[in-house]
mmCIF file with all atom_site columns, C-alpha atoms in Angstrom:
data_model
loop_
_atom_site.group_PDB
_atom_site.id
_atom_site.type_symbol
_atom_site.label_atom_id
_atom_site.label_alt_id
_atom_site.label_comp_id
_atom_site.label_asym_id
_atom_site.label_entity_id
_atom_site.label_seq_id
_atom_site.pdbx_PDB_ins_code
_atom_site.Cartn_x
_atom_site.Cartn_y
_atom_site.Cartn_z
_atom_site.occupancy
_atom_site.B_iso_or_equiv
_atom_site.pdbx_formal_charge
_atom_site.auth_seq_id
_atom_site.auth_comp_id
_atom_site.auth_asym_id
_atom_site.auth_atom_id
_atom_site.pdbx_PDB_model_num
ATOM 1   C CA . MET K 1 1   ? 123.850 91.833  93.537  1.00 74.00 ? 1   MET K CA 1
ATOM 2   C CA . GLY K 1 2   ? 123.345 90.647  97.094  1.00 91.00 ? 2   GLY K CA 1
ATOM 3   C CA . ARG K 1 3   ? 125.933 89.564  99.618  1.00 95.00 ? 3   ARG K CA 1
ATOM 4   C CA . ASP K 1 4   ? 126.188 87.406  102.708 1.00 95.00 ? 4   ASP K CA 1
ATOM 5   C CA . ILE K 1 5   ? 126.115 89.135  106.091 1.00 96.00 ? 5   ILE K CA 1
ATOM 6   C CA . ALA K 1 6   ? 125.996 88.012  109.714 1.00 97.00 ? 6   ALA K CA 1
ATOM 7   C CA . ILE K 1 7   ? 123.029 89.019  111.892 1.00 97.00 ? 7   ILE K CA 1
ATOM 8   C CA . GLU K 1 8   ? 123.310 89.108  115.667 1.00 96.00 ? 8   GLU K CA 1
ATOM 9   C CA . THR K 1 9   ? 120.265 87.447  117.216 1.00 95.00 ? 9   THR K CA 1
ATOM 10  C CA . SER K 1 10  ? 119.226 86.131  120.612 1.00 94.00 ? 10  SER K CA 1
ATOM 11  C CA . HIS K 1 11  ? 119.987 82.659  119.222 1.00 93.00 ? 11  HIS K CA 1
ATOM 12  C CA . GLY K 1 12  ? 123.503 83.455  118.049 1.00 93.00 ? 12  GLY K CA 1
ATOM 13  C CA . LEU K 1 13  ? 124.833 84.690  114.729 1.00 96.00 ? 13  LEU K CA 1
ATOM 14  C CA . VAL K 1 14  ? 122.622 83.955  111.737 1.00 97.00 ? 14  VAL K CA 1
ATOM 15  C CA . ASP K 1 15  ? 123.617 84.354  108.107 1.00 98.00 ? 15  ASP K CA 1
ATOM 16  C CA . GLY K 1 16  ? 121.580 86.602  105.858 1.00 98.00 ? 16  GLY K CA 1
ATOM 17  C CA . TRP K 1 17  ? 121.425 87.563  102.193 1.00 98.00 ? 17  TRP K CA 1
ATOM 18  C CA . LEU K 1 18  ? 121.375 91.359  101.890 1.00 98.00 ? 18  LEU K CA 1
ATOM 19  C CA . ALA K 1 19  ? 120.478 93.105  98.634  1.00 97.00 ? 19  ALA K CA 1
ATOM 20  C CA . GLU K 1 20  ? 120.752 96.868  98.190  1.00 96.00 ? 20  GLU K CA 1
ATOM 21  C CA . PRO K 1 21  ? 118.934 99.114  95.693  1.00 96.00 ? 21  PRO K CA 1
ATOM 22  C CA . ASP K 1 22  ? 120.909 101.242 93.248  1.00 95.00 ? 22  ASP K CA 1
ATOM 23  C CA . GLY K 1 23  ? 119.833 104.504 94.886  1.00 93.00 ? 23  GLY K CA 1
ATOM 24  C CA . ALA K 1 24  ? 118.626 105.553 98.300  1.00 93.00 ? 24  ALA K CA 1
ATOM 25  C CA . PRO K 1 25  ? 116.266 102.880 99.650  1.00 96.00 ? 25  PRO K CA 1
ATOM 26  C CA . ARG K 1 26  ? 112.583 103.731 99.877  1.00 95.00 ? 26  ARG K CA 1
ATOM 27  C CA . GLY K 1 27  ? 112.226 101.327 102.819 1.00 97.00 ? 27  GLY K CA 1
ATOM 28  C CA . ALA K 1 28  ? 113.478 97.974  104.026 1.00 98.00 ? 28  ALA K CA 1
ATOM 29  C CA . LEU K 1 29  ? 112.105 94.432  103.903 1.00 98.00 ? 29  LEU K CA 1
ATOM 30  C CA . VAL K 1 30  ? 112.772 91.247  105.803 1.00 98.00 ? 30  VAL K CA 1
ATOM 31  C CA . VAL K 1 31  ? 112.225 88.438  103.282 1.00 98.00 ? 31  VAL K CA 1
ATOM 32  C CA . VAL K 1 32  ? 111.134 85.224  105.009 1.00 98.00 ? 32  VAL K CA 1
ATOM 33  C CA . GLN K 1 33  ? 112.095 81.973  103.341 1.00 98.00 ? 33  GLN K CA 1
ATOM 34  C CA . GLU K 1 34  ? 110.095 78.910  102.409 1.00 98.00 ? 34  GLU K CA 1
ATOM 35  C CA . ILE K 1 35  ? 110.956 75.652  104.199 1.00 97.00 ? 35  ILE K CA 1
ATOM 36  C CA . PHE K 1 36  ? 113.728 75.098  101.633 1.00 98.00 ? 36  PHE K CA 1
ATOM 37  C CA . GLY K 1 37  ? 116.095 77.652  103.167 1.00 97.00 ? 37  GLY K CA 1
ATOM 38  C CA . VAL K 1 38  ? 117.671 80.754  101.652 1.00 98.00 ? 38  VAL K CA 1
ATOM 39  C CA . ASN K 1 39  ? 118.384 79.029  98.367  1.00 96.00 ? 39  ASN K CA 1
ATOM 40  C CA . GLU K 1 40  ? 118.910 80.426  94.889  1.00 95.00 ? 40  GLU K CA 1
ATOM 41  C CA . HIS K 1 41  ? 115.224 81.240  94.499  1.00 96.00 ? 41  HIS K CA 1
ATOM 42  C CA . MET K 1 42  ? 114.962 83.140  97.783  1.00 97.00 ? 42  MET K CA 1
ATOM 43  C CA . ARG K 1 43  ? 118.111 85.096  96.970  1.00 97.00 ? 43  ARG K CA 1
ATOM 44  C CA . SER K 1 44  ? 116.606 86.079  93.619  1.00 97.00 ? 44  SER K CA 1
ATOM 45  C CA . VAL K 1 45  ? 113.357 87.154  95.325  1.00 98.00 ? 45  VAL K CA 1
ATOM 46  C CA . THR K 1 46  ? 115.376 89.306  97.719  1.00 98.00 ? 46  THR K CA 1
ATOM 47  C CA . GLU K 1 47  ? 117.276 90.899  94.839  1.00 97.00 ? 47  GLU K CA 1
ATOM 48  C CA . ARG K 1 48  ? 114.020 91.559  92.995  1.00 98.00 ? 48  ARG K CA 1
ATOM 49  C CA . PHE K 1 49  ? 112.827 93.677  95.914  1.00 98.00 ? 49  PHE K CA 1
ATOM 50  C CA . ALA K 1 50  ? 116.149 95.523  95.905  1.00 98.00 ? 50  ALA K CA 1
ATOM 51  C CA . ALA K 1 51  ? 115.678 96.224  92.194  1.00 97.00 ? 51  ALA K CA 1
ATOM 52  C CA . SER K 1 52  ? 112.339 97.811  93.145  1.00 97.00 ? 52  SER K CA 1
ATOM 53  C CA . GLY K 1 53  ? 114.053 100.210 95.551  1.00 97.00 ? 53  GLY K CA 1
ATOM 54  C CA . TYR K 1 54  ? 114.109 98.350  98.881  1.00 97.00 ? 54  TYR K CA 1
ATOM 55  C CA . ARG K 1 55  ? 116.952 97.273  101.108 1.00 97.00 ? 55  ARG K CA 1
ATOM 56  C CA . ALA K 1 56  ? 116.051 93.587  101.437 1.00 98.00 ? 56  ALA K CA 1
ATOM 57  C CA . LEU K 1 57  ? 117.409 91.007  103.867 1.00 98.00 ? 57  LEU K CA 1
ATOM 58  C CA . ALA K 1 58  ? 116.642 87.273  103.908 1.00 98.00 ? 58  ALA K CA 1
ATOM 59  C CA . PRO K 1 59  ? 117.843 85.740  107.190 1.00 98.00 ? 59  PRO K CA 1
ATOM 60  C CA . SER K 1 60  ? 118.722 82.050  107.185 1.00 98.00 ? 60  SER K CA 1
ATOM 61  C CA . LEU K 1 61  ? 116.148 81.064  109.756 1.00 98.00 ? 61  LEU K CA 1
ATOM 62  C CA . PHE K 1 62  ? 117.289 77.458  110.096 1.00 98.00 ? 62  PHE K CA 1
ATOM 63  C CA . ASP K 1 63  ? 120.833 78.410  111.207 1.00 98.00 ? 63  ASP K CA 1
ATOM 64  C CA . PRO K 1 64  ? 120.154 77.743  114.932 1.00 97.00 ? 64  PRO K CA 1
ATOM 65  C CA . VAL K 1 65  ? 119.227 74.182  113.929 1.00 97.00 ? 65  VAL K CA 1
ATOM 66  C CA . GLN K 1 66  ? 121.397 73.573  110.862 1.00 97.00 ? 66  GLN K CA 1
ATOM 67  C CA . ALA K 1 67  ? 123.601 76.044  108.995 1.00 96.00 ? 67  ALA K CA 1
ATOM 68  C CA . ASP K 1 68  ? 123.689 76.651  105.244 1.00 94.00 ? 68  ASP K CA 1
ATOM 69  C CA . VAL K 1 69  ? 120.394 74.950  104.420 1.00 97.00 ? 69  VAL K CA 1
ATOM 70  C CA . GLU K 1 70  ? 119.548 75.025  100.711 1.00 96.00 ? 70  GLU K CA 1
ATOM 71  C CA . LEU K 1 71  ? 117.072 72.294  99.828  1.00 96.00 ? 71  LEU K CA 1
ATOM 72  C CA . GLY K 1 72  ? 115.626 71.116  96.552  1.00 93.00 ? 72  GLY K CA 1
ATOM 73  C CA . TYR K 1 73  ? 111.920 70.815  95.789  1.00 94.00 ? 73  TYR K CA 1
ATOM 74  C CA . GLY K 1 74  ? 111.655 67.042  95.717  1.00 93.00 ? 74  GLY K CA 1
ATOM 75  C CA . GLU K 1 75  ? 110.158 64.818  98.404  1.00 94.00 ? 75  GLU K CA 1
ATOM 76  C CA . ASP K 1 76  ? 113.434 64.625  100.333 1.00 96.00 ? 76  ASP K CA 1
ATOM 77  C CA . GLY K 1 77  ? 113.781 68.404  100.449 1.00 96.00 ? 77  GLY K CA 1
ATOM 78  C CA . PHE K 1 78  ? 110.163 68.824  101.459 1.00 95.00 ? 78  PHE K CA 1
ATOM 79  C CA . ALA K 1 79  ? 110.447 66.300  104.284 1.00 97.00 ? 79  ALA K CA 1
ATOM 80  C CA . ARG K 1 80  ? 113.711 67.790  105.559 1.00 97.00 ? 80  ARG K CA 1
ATOM 81  C CA . GLY K 1 81  ? 112.354 71.334  105.366 1.00 97.00 ? 81  GLY K CA 1
ATOM 82  C CA . ARG K 1 82  ? 109.238 70.442  107.331 1.00 97.00 ? 82  ARG K CA 1
ATOM 83  C CA . ALA K 1 83  ? 111.367 68.776  109.993 1.00 98.00 ? 83  ALA K CA 1
ATOM 84  C CA . LEU K 1 84  ? 113.673 71.793  110.279 1.00 98.00 ? 84  LEU K CA 1
ATOM 85  C CA . ALA K 1 85  ? 110.736 74.209  110.548 1.00 98.00 ? 85  ALA K CA 1
ATOM 86  C CA . ALA K 1 86  ? 109.205 72.108  113.309 1.00 97.00 ? 86  ALA K CA 1
ATOM 87  C CA . GLN K 1 87  ? 112.519 71.885  115.139 1.00 98.00 ? 87  GLN K CA 1
ATOM 88  C CA . LEU K 1 88  ? 113.114 75.633  114.910 1.00 98.00 ? 88  LEU K CA 1
ATOM 89  C CA . GLY K 1 89  ? 109.560 76.650  115.885 1.00 98.00 ? 89  GLY K CA 1
ATOM 90  C CA . PHE K 1 90  ? 107.815 79.950  115.342 1.00 98.00 ? 90  PHE K CA 1
ATOM 91  C CA . ASP K 1 91  ? 109.218 81.657  118.440 1.00 97.00 ? 91  ASP K CA 1
ATOM 92  C CA . ARG K 1 92  ? 112.825 81.343  117.332 1.00 98.00 ? 92  ARG K CA 1
ATOM 93  C CA . ALA K 1 93  ? 111.908 82.250  113.763 1.00 98.00 ? 93  ALA K CA 1
ATOM 94  C CA . LEU K 1 94  ? 110.267 85.463  114.993 1.00 98.00 ? 94  LEU K CA 1
ATOM 95  C CA . ALA K 1 95  ? 113.242 86.330  117.184 1.00 98.00 ? 95  ALA K CA 1
ATOM 96  C CA . ILE K 1 96  ? 115.453 86.149  114.092 1.00 98.00 ? 96  ILE K CA 1
ATOM 97  C CA . VAL K 1 97  ? 113.003 88.236  112.049 1.00 98.00 ? 97  VAL K CA 1
ATOM 98  C CA . ALA K 1 98  ? 113.002 90.825  114.835 1.00 98.00 ? 98  ALA K CA 1
ATOM 99  C CA . ALA K 1 99  ? 116.803 90.945  114.824 1.00 97.00 ? 99  ALA K CA 1
ATOM 100 C CA . ALA K 1 100 ? 116.876 91.316  111.036 1.00 97.00 ? 100 ALA K CA 1
ATOM 101 C CA . ALA K 1 101 ? 114.322 94.134  111.224 1.00 97.00 ? 101 ALA K CA 1
ATOM 102 C CA . GLU K 1 102 ? 116.398 95.900  113.860 1.00 96.00 ? 102 GLU K CA 1
ATOM 103 C CA . ARG K 1 103 ? 119.484 95.574  111.653 1.00 94.00 ? 103 ARG K CA 1
ATOM 104 C CA . LEU K 1 104 ? 117.579 97.192  108.780 1.00 96.00 ? 104 LEU K CA 1
ATOM 105 C CA . ARG K 1 105 ? 116.340 100.057 110.953 1.00 92.00 ? 105 ARG K CA 1
ATOM 106 C CA . GLY K 1 106 ? 119.899 101.226 111.463 1.00 81.00 ? 106 GLY K CA 1
ATOM 107 C CA . ASP K 1 107 ? 119.587 104.045 108.930 1.00 77.00 ? 107 ASP K CA 1
ATOM 108 C CA . GLY K 1 108 ? 116.135 105.122 110.034 1.00 89.00 ? 108 GLY K CA 1
ATOM 109 C CA . LEU K 1 109 ? 114.281 103.061 107.436 1.00 95.00 ? 109 LEU K CA 1
ATOM 110 C CA . LYS K 1 110 ? 110.742 101.809 107.927 1.00 97.00 ? 110 LYS K CA 1
ATOM 111 C CA . VAL K 1 111 ? 110.641 98.011  107.827 1.00 98.00 ? 111 VAL K CA 1
ATOM 112 C CA . GLY K 1 112 ? 108.107 95.532  106.475 1.00 98.00 ? 112 GLY K CA 1
ATOM 113 C CA . VAL K 1 113 ? 108.073 91.741  106.188 1.00 98.00 ? 113 VAL K CA 1
ATOM 114 C CA . VAL K 1 114 ? 107.214 89.508  103.246 1.00 99.00 ? 114 VAL K CA 1
ATOM 115 C CA . GLY K 1 115 ? 107.154 85.730  103.512 1.00 98.00 ? 115 GLY K CA 1
ATOM 116 C CA . TYR K 1 116 ? 106.421 82.692  101.385 1.00 98.00 ? 116 TYR K CA 1
ATOM 117 C CA . CYS K 1 117 ? 104.800 79.360  102.316 1.00 97.00 ? 117 CYS K CA 1
ATOM 118 C CA . TRP K 1 118 ? 105.957 78.617  105.896 1.00 98.00 ? 118 TRP K CA 1
ATOM 119 C CA . GLY K 1 119 ? 107.520 82.075  105.764 1.00 98.00 ? 119 GLY K CA 1
ATOM 120 C CA . GLY K 1 120 ? 104.104 83.511  104.924 1.00 98.00 ? 120 GLY K CA 1
ATOM 121 C CA . SER K 1 121 ? 102.859 82.357  108.307 1.00 98.00 ? 121 SER K CA 1
ATOM 122 C CA . VAL K 1 122 ? 105.994 83.756  109.963 1.00 98.00 ? 122 VAL K CA 1
ATOM 123 C CA . ALA K 1 123 ? 105.277 87.075  108.226 1.00 98.00 ? 123 ALA K CA 1
ATOM 124 C CA . TYR K 1 124 ? 101.743 87.078  109.612 1.00 98.00 ? 124 TYR K CA 1
ATOM 125 C CA . LEU K 1 125 ? 103.075 86.518  113.129 1.00 98.00 ? 125 LEU K CA 1
ATOM 126 C CA . ALA K 1 126 ? 105.597 89.304  112.579 1.00 98.00 ? 126 ALA K CA 1
ATOM 127 C CA . ASN K 1 127 ? 102.552 91.535  112.176 1.00 98.00 ? 127 ASN K CA 1
ATOM 128 C CA . THR K 1 128 ? 100.571 90.277  115.179 1.00 98.00 ? 128 THR K CA 1
ATOM 129 C CA . ARG K 1 129 ? 103.554 89.918  117.532 1.00 98.00 ? 129 ARG K CA 1
ATOM 130 C CA . LEU K 1 130 ? 106.133 92.413  116.276 1.00 98.00 ? 130 LEU K CA 1
ATOM 131 C CA . GLY K 1 131 ? 103.819 95.062  114.839 1.00 98.00 ? 131 GLY K CA 1
ATOM 132 C CA . LEU K 1 132 ? 105.384 95.057  111.363 1.00 98.00 ? 132 LEU K CA 1
ATOM 133 C CA . PRO K 1 133 ? 103.452 95.641  108.114 1.00 98.00 ? 133 PRO K CA 1
ATOM 134 C CA . ALA K 1 134 ? 103.455 92.260  106.409 1.00 99.00 ? 134 ALA K CA 1
ATOM 135 C CA . VAL K 1 135 ? 102.653 90.387  103.209 1.00 99.00 ? 135 VAL K CA 1
ATOM 136 C CA . SER K 1 136 ? 101.933 86.662  103.387 1.00 98.00 ? 136 SER K CA 1
ATOM 137 C CA . TYR K 1 137 ? 102.146 84.501  100.286 1.00 98.00 ? 137 TYR K CA 1
ATOM 138 C CA . TYR K 1 138 ? 100.138 81.263  100.713 1.00 98.00 ? 138 TYR K CA 1
ATOM 139 C CA . GLY K 1 139 ? 100.842 80.894  104.428 1.00 97.00 ? 139 GLY K CA 1
ATOM 140 C CA . ALA K 1 140 ? 99.187  77.539  105.087 1.00 94.00 ? 140 ALA K CA 1
ATOM 141 C CA . ARG K 1 141 ? 100.044 77.423  108.807 1.00 97.00 ? 141 ARG K CA 1
ATOM 142 C CA . THR K 1 142 ? 98.334  80.649  109.831 1.00 98.00 ? 142 THR K CA 1
ATOM 143 C CA . VAL K 1 143 ? 94.855  79.347  110.679 1.00 97.00 ? 143 VAL K CA 1
ATOM 144 C CA . PRO K 1 144 ? 95.680  78.360  114.304 1.00 97.00 ? 144 PRO K CA 1
ATOM 145 C CA . PHE K 1 145 ? 96.793  81.959  114.959 1.00 98.00 ? 145 PHE K CA 1
ATOM 146 C CA . LEU K 1 146 ? 93.934  83.873  113.342 1.00 98.00 ? 146 LEU K CA 1
ATOM 147 C CA . GLN K 1 147 ? 92.568  84.940  116.713 1.00 98.00 ? 147 GLN K CA 1
ATOM 148 C CA . GLU K 1 148 ? 95.639  87.155  117.176 1.00 98.00 ? 148 GLU K CA 1
ATOM 149 C CA . PRO K 1 149 ? 94.794  90.796  116.341 1.00 98.00 ? 149 PRO K CA 1
ATOM 150 C CA . LEU K 1 150 ? 96.692  92.566  113.604 1.00 98.00 ? 150 LEU K CA 1
ATOM 151 C CA . ARG K 1 151 ? 98.997  95.334  114.816 1.00 98.00 ? 151 ARG K CA 1
ATOM 152 C CA . ALA K 1 152 ? 99.827  96.758  111.368 1.00 98.00 ? 152 ALA K CA 1
ATOM 153 C CA . PRO K 1 153 ? 98.489  96.646  107.809 1.00 98.00 ? 153 PRO K CA 1
ATOM 154 C CA . MET K 1 154 ? 98.363  93.137  106.318 1.00 99.00 ? 154 MET K CA 1
ATOM 155 C CA . LEU K 1 155 ? 98.160  91.637  102.821 1.00 99.00 ? 155 LEU K CA 1
ATOM 156 C CA . PHE K 1 156 ? 97.401  87.974  102.027 1.00 98.00 ? 156 PHE K CA 1
ATOM 157 C CA . HIS K 1 157 ? 97.934  86.180  98.688  1.00 98.00 ? 157 HIS K CA 1
ATOM 158 C CA . PHE K 1 158 ? 96.358  82.755  98.025  1.00 98.00 ? 158 PHE K CA 1
ATOM 159 C CA . GLY K 1 159 ? 96.181  80.455  95.018  1.00 98.00 ? 159 GLY K CA 1
ATOM 160 C CA . ALA K 1 160 ? 92.654  79.357  94.182  1.00 98.00 ? 160 ALA K CA 1
ATOM 161 C CA . ASP K 1 161 ? 93.888  75.813  93.472  1.00 98.00 ? 161 ASP K CA 1
ATOM 162 C CA . ASP K 1 162 ? 96.120  75.514  96.542  1.00 98.00 ? 162 ASP K CA 1
ATOM 163 C CA . ALA K 1 163 ? 95.103  72.365  98.428  1.00 97.00 ? 163 ALA K CA 1
ATOM 164 C CA . SER K 1 164 ? 97.017  73.546  101.500 1.00 97.00 ? 164 SER K CA 1
ATOM 165 C CA . THR K 1 165 ? 94.748  76.599  101.832 1.00 97.00 ? 165 THR K CA 1
ATOM 166 C CA . PRO K 1 166 ? 91.248  75.375  100.894 1.00 97.00 ? 166 PRO K CA 1
ATOM 167 C CA . PRO K 1 167 ? 88.416  77.895  100.460 1.00 97.00 ? 167 PRO K CA 1
ATOM 168 C CA . ALA K 1 168 ? 87.272  77.458  104.064 1.00 98.00 ? 168 ALA K CA 1
ATOM 169 C CA . ASP K 1 169 ? 90.728  78.464  105.324 1.00 98.00 ? 169 ASP K CA 1
ATOM 170 C CA . VAL K 1 170 ? 90.846  81.477  103.017 1.00 98.00 ? 170 VAL K CA 1
ATOM 171 C CA . GLU K 1 171 ? 87.421  82.534  104.260 1.00 98.00 ? 171 GLU K CA 1
ATOM 172 C CA . ALA K 1 172 ? 88.634  82.117  107.844 1.00 98.00 ? 172 ALA K CA 1
ATOM 173 C CA . HIS K 1 173 ? 91.379  84.653  107.108 1.00 98.00 ? 173 HIS K CA 1
ATOM 174 C CA . ARG K 1 174 ? 88.866  87.031  105.569 1.00 98.00 ? 174 ARG K CA 1
ATOM 175 C CA . SER K 1 175 ? 86.468  86.697  108.478 1.00 98.00 ? 175 SER K CA 1
ATOM 176 C CA . ALA K 1 176 ? 89.135  87.072  111.158 1.00 98.00 ? 176 ALA K CA 1
ATOM 177 C CA . HIS K 1 177 ? 90.754  90.110  109.531 1.00 98.00 ? 177 HIS K CA 1
ATOM 178 C CA . PRO K 1 178 ? 88.215  91.977  107.398 1.00 98.00 ? 178 PRO K CA 1
ATOM 179 C CA . ASP K 1 179 ? 90.429  95.064  107.272 1.00 97.00 ? 179 ASP K CA 1
ATOM 180 C CA . ALA K 1 180 ? 93.347  93.189  105.689 1.00 98.00 ? 180 ALA K CA 1
ATOM 181 C CA . GLU K 1 181 ? 93.874  93.065  101.939 1.00 98.00 ? 181 GLU K CA 1
ATOM 182 C CA . LEU K 1 182 ? 93.278  89.543  100.630 1.00 98.00 ? 182 LEU K CA 1
ATOM 183 C CA . TYR K 1 183 ? 93.547  88.255  97.071  1.00 98.00 ? 183 TYR K CA 1
ATOM 184 C CA . VAL K 1 184 ? 92.830  84.836  95.563  1.00 98.00 ? 184 VAL K CA 1
ATOM 185 C CA . TYR K 1 185 ? 94.443  84.029  92.198  1.00 98.00 ? 185 TYR K CA 1
ATOM 186 C CA . PRO K 1 186 ? 92.474  81.837  89.748  1.00 98.00 ? 186 PRO K CA 1
ATOM 187 C CA . GLY K 1 187 ? 94.540  79.085  88.178  1.00 97.00 ? 187 GLY K CA 1
ATOM 188 C CA . ALA K 1 188 ? 97.292  79.379  90.794  1.00 98.00 ? 188 ALA K CA 1
ATOM 189 C CA . SER K 1 189 ? 98.271  76.642  93.220  1.00 97.00 ? 189 SER K CA 1
ATOM 190 C CA . HIS K 1 190 ? 100.664 76.629  96.155  1.00 97.00 ? 190 HIS K CA 1
ATOM 191 C CA . ALA K 1 191 ? 104.033 78.336  95.586  1.00 97.00 ? 191 ALA K CA 1
ATOM 192 C CA . PHE K 1 192 ? 102.791 80.141  92.474  1.00 98.00 ? 192 PHE K CA 1
ATOM 193 C CA . ASN K 1 193 ? 105.599 82.690  92.896  1.00 98.00 ? 193 ASN K CA 1
ATOM 194 C CA . ARG K 1 194 ? 108.367 80.046  92.725  1.00 97.00 ? 194 ARG K CA 1
ATOM 195 C CA . ASP K 1 195 ? 109.637 80.729  89.218  1.00 96.00 ? 195 ASP K CA 1
ATOM 196 C CA . VAL K 1 196 ? 112.332 78.023  89.357  1.00 95.00 ? 196 VAL K CA 1
ATOM 197 C CA . ASP K 1 197 ? 109.688 75.332  89.848  1.00 93.00 ? 197 ASP K CA 1
ATOM 198 C CA . PRO K 1 198 ? 107.569 74.812  86.706  1.00 93.00 ? 198 PRO K CA 1
ATOM 199 C CA . ALA K 1 199 ? 105.196 72.486  88.564  1.00 92.00 ? 199 ALA K CA 1
ATOM 200 C CA . HIS K 1 200 ? 104.015 75.389  90.735  1.00 95.00 ? 200 HIS K CA 1
ATOM 201 C CA . PHE K 1 201 ? 104.925 78.666  89.026  1.00 97.00 ? 201 PHE K CA 1
ATOM 202 C CA . HIS K 1 202 ? 102.012 80.696  87.640  1.00 98.00 ? 202 HIS K CA 1
ATOM 203 C CA . ALA K 1 203 ? 103.487 83.720  85.914  1.00 98.00 ? 203 ALA K CA 1
ATOM 204 C CA . GLU K 1 204 ? 100.343 85.824  85.595  1.00 98.00 ? 204 GLU K CA 1
ATOM 205 C CA . SER K 1 205 ? 99.494  85.440  89.282  1.00 98.00 ? 205 SER K CA 1
ATOM 206 C CA . ALA K 1 206 ? 103.084 85.996  90.391  1.00 98.00 ? 206 ALA K CA 1
ATOM 207 C CA . ASP K 1 207 ? 103.330 89.230  88.393  1.00 98.00 ? 207 ASP K CA 1
ATOM 208 C CA . LEU K 1 208 ? 100.036 90.583  89.716  1.00 98.00 ? 208 LEU K CA 1
ATOM 209 C CA . ALA K 1 209 ? 100.846 89.593  93.306  1.00 98.00 ? 209 ALA K CA 1
ATOM 210 C CA . LEU K 1 210 ? 104.221 91.343  93.078  1.00 98.00 ? 210 LEU K CA 1
ATOM 211 C CA . LYS K 1 211 ? 102.586 94.530  91.782  1.00 98.00 ? 211 LYS K CA 1
ATOM 212 C CA . ARG K 1 212 ? 100.124 94.454  94.675  1.00 98.00 ? 212 ARG K CA 1
ATOM 213 C CA . THR K 1 213 ? 102.909 93.719  97.150  1.00 98.00 ? 213 THR K CA 1
ATOM 214 C CA . LEU K 1 214 ? 105.006 96.639  95.916  1.00 98.00 ? 214 LEU K CA 1
ATOM 215 C CA . ALA K 1 215 ? 101.981 98.965  96.044  1.00 98.00 ? 215 ALA K CA 1
ATOM 216 C CA . PHE K 1 216 ? 101.317 97.815  99.612  1.00 98.00 ? 216 PHE K CA 1
ATOM 217 C CA . PHE K 1 217 ? 104.853 98.535  100.757 1.00 98.00 ? 217 PHE K CA 1
ATOM 218 C CA . GLU K 1 218 ? 104.922 101.830 98.868  1.00 98.00 ? 218 GLU K CA 1
ATOM 219 C CA . ALA K 1 219 ? 101.916 102.905 100.926 1.00 98.00 ? 219 ALA K CA 1
ATOM 220 C CA . GLN K 1 220 ? 103.183 101.544 104.253 1.00 98.00 ? 220 GLN K CA 1
ATOM 221 C CA . LEU K 1 221 ? 106.920 102.290 104.194 1.00 97.00 ? 221 LEU K CA 1
ATOM 222 C CA . SER K 1 222 ? 107.238 105.586 102.330 1.00 87.00 ? 222 SER K CA 1
#
């Protein structure tokens, strides 16, 4: 079971949800939220990584703008989440990710980043700008940054039916970073890992993507 912690960052204290494995951790992960905040779903994702042997920390990235953000998946939540992400900006998001990674390194653990939706693009930038191994789930805002060189191993997951990442955008990722792992999941749309949202969840794709993600981090953080 996870717990709330405070993370010291260059933008003040930020809350985080920290989940610990039962035994000695095999590595550590910064889990980067969707635009809906560190809500029940993101806490469960963080705990799932802990159950797989990782110390996992999901920082509440919106705290410098608005504390305790937990949004629903309706139109109001979507609109508010987009506004908060724009107000925060990628630079502040990355500063918080960097602080969370530093917190996790305290016991000499290797650190990776995994992010979802908007957080998938933050995870990509954590690779290019912070040098952290990263996994991006359906990061639809990454295209403007594809000229940035990777500084660590990278894994991309995309849904084949995701209108926010059309085939041309997926191919742009593949062309820009041919050495990265990249998978496209037939039958999956955006947010296919969001198991609390039946309109988007695609169990087969989510299970396969998690297996590939865990294999990636096993290789990079062991």
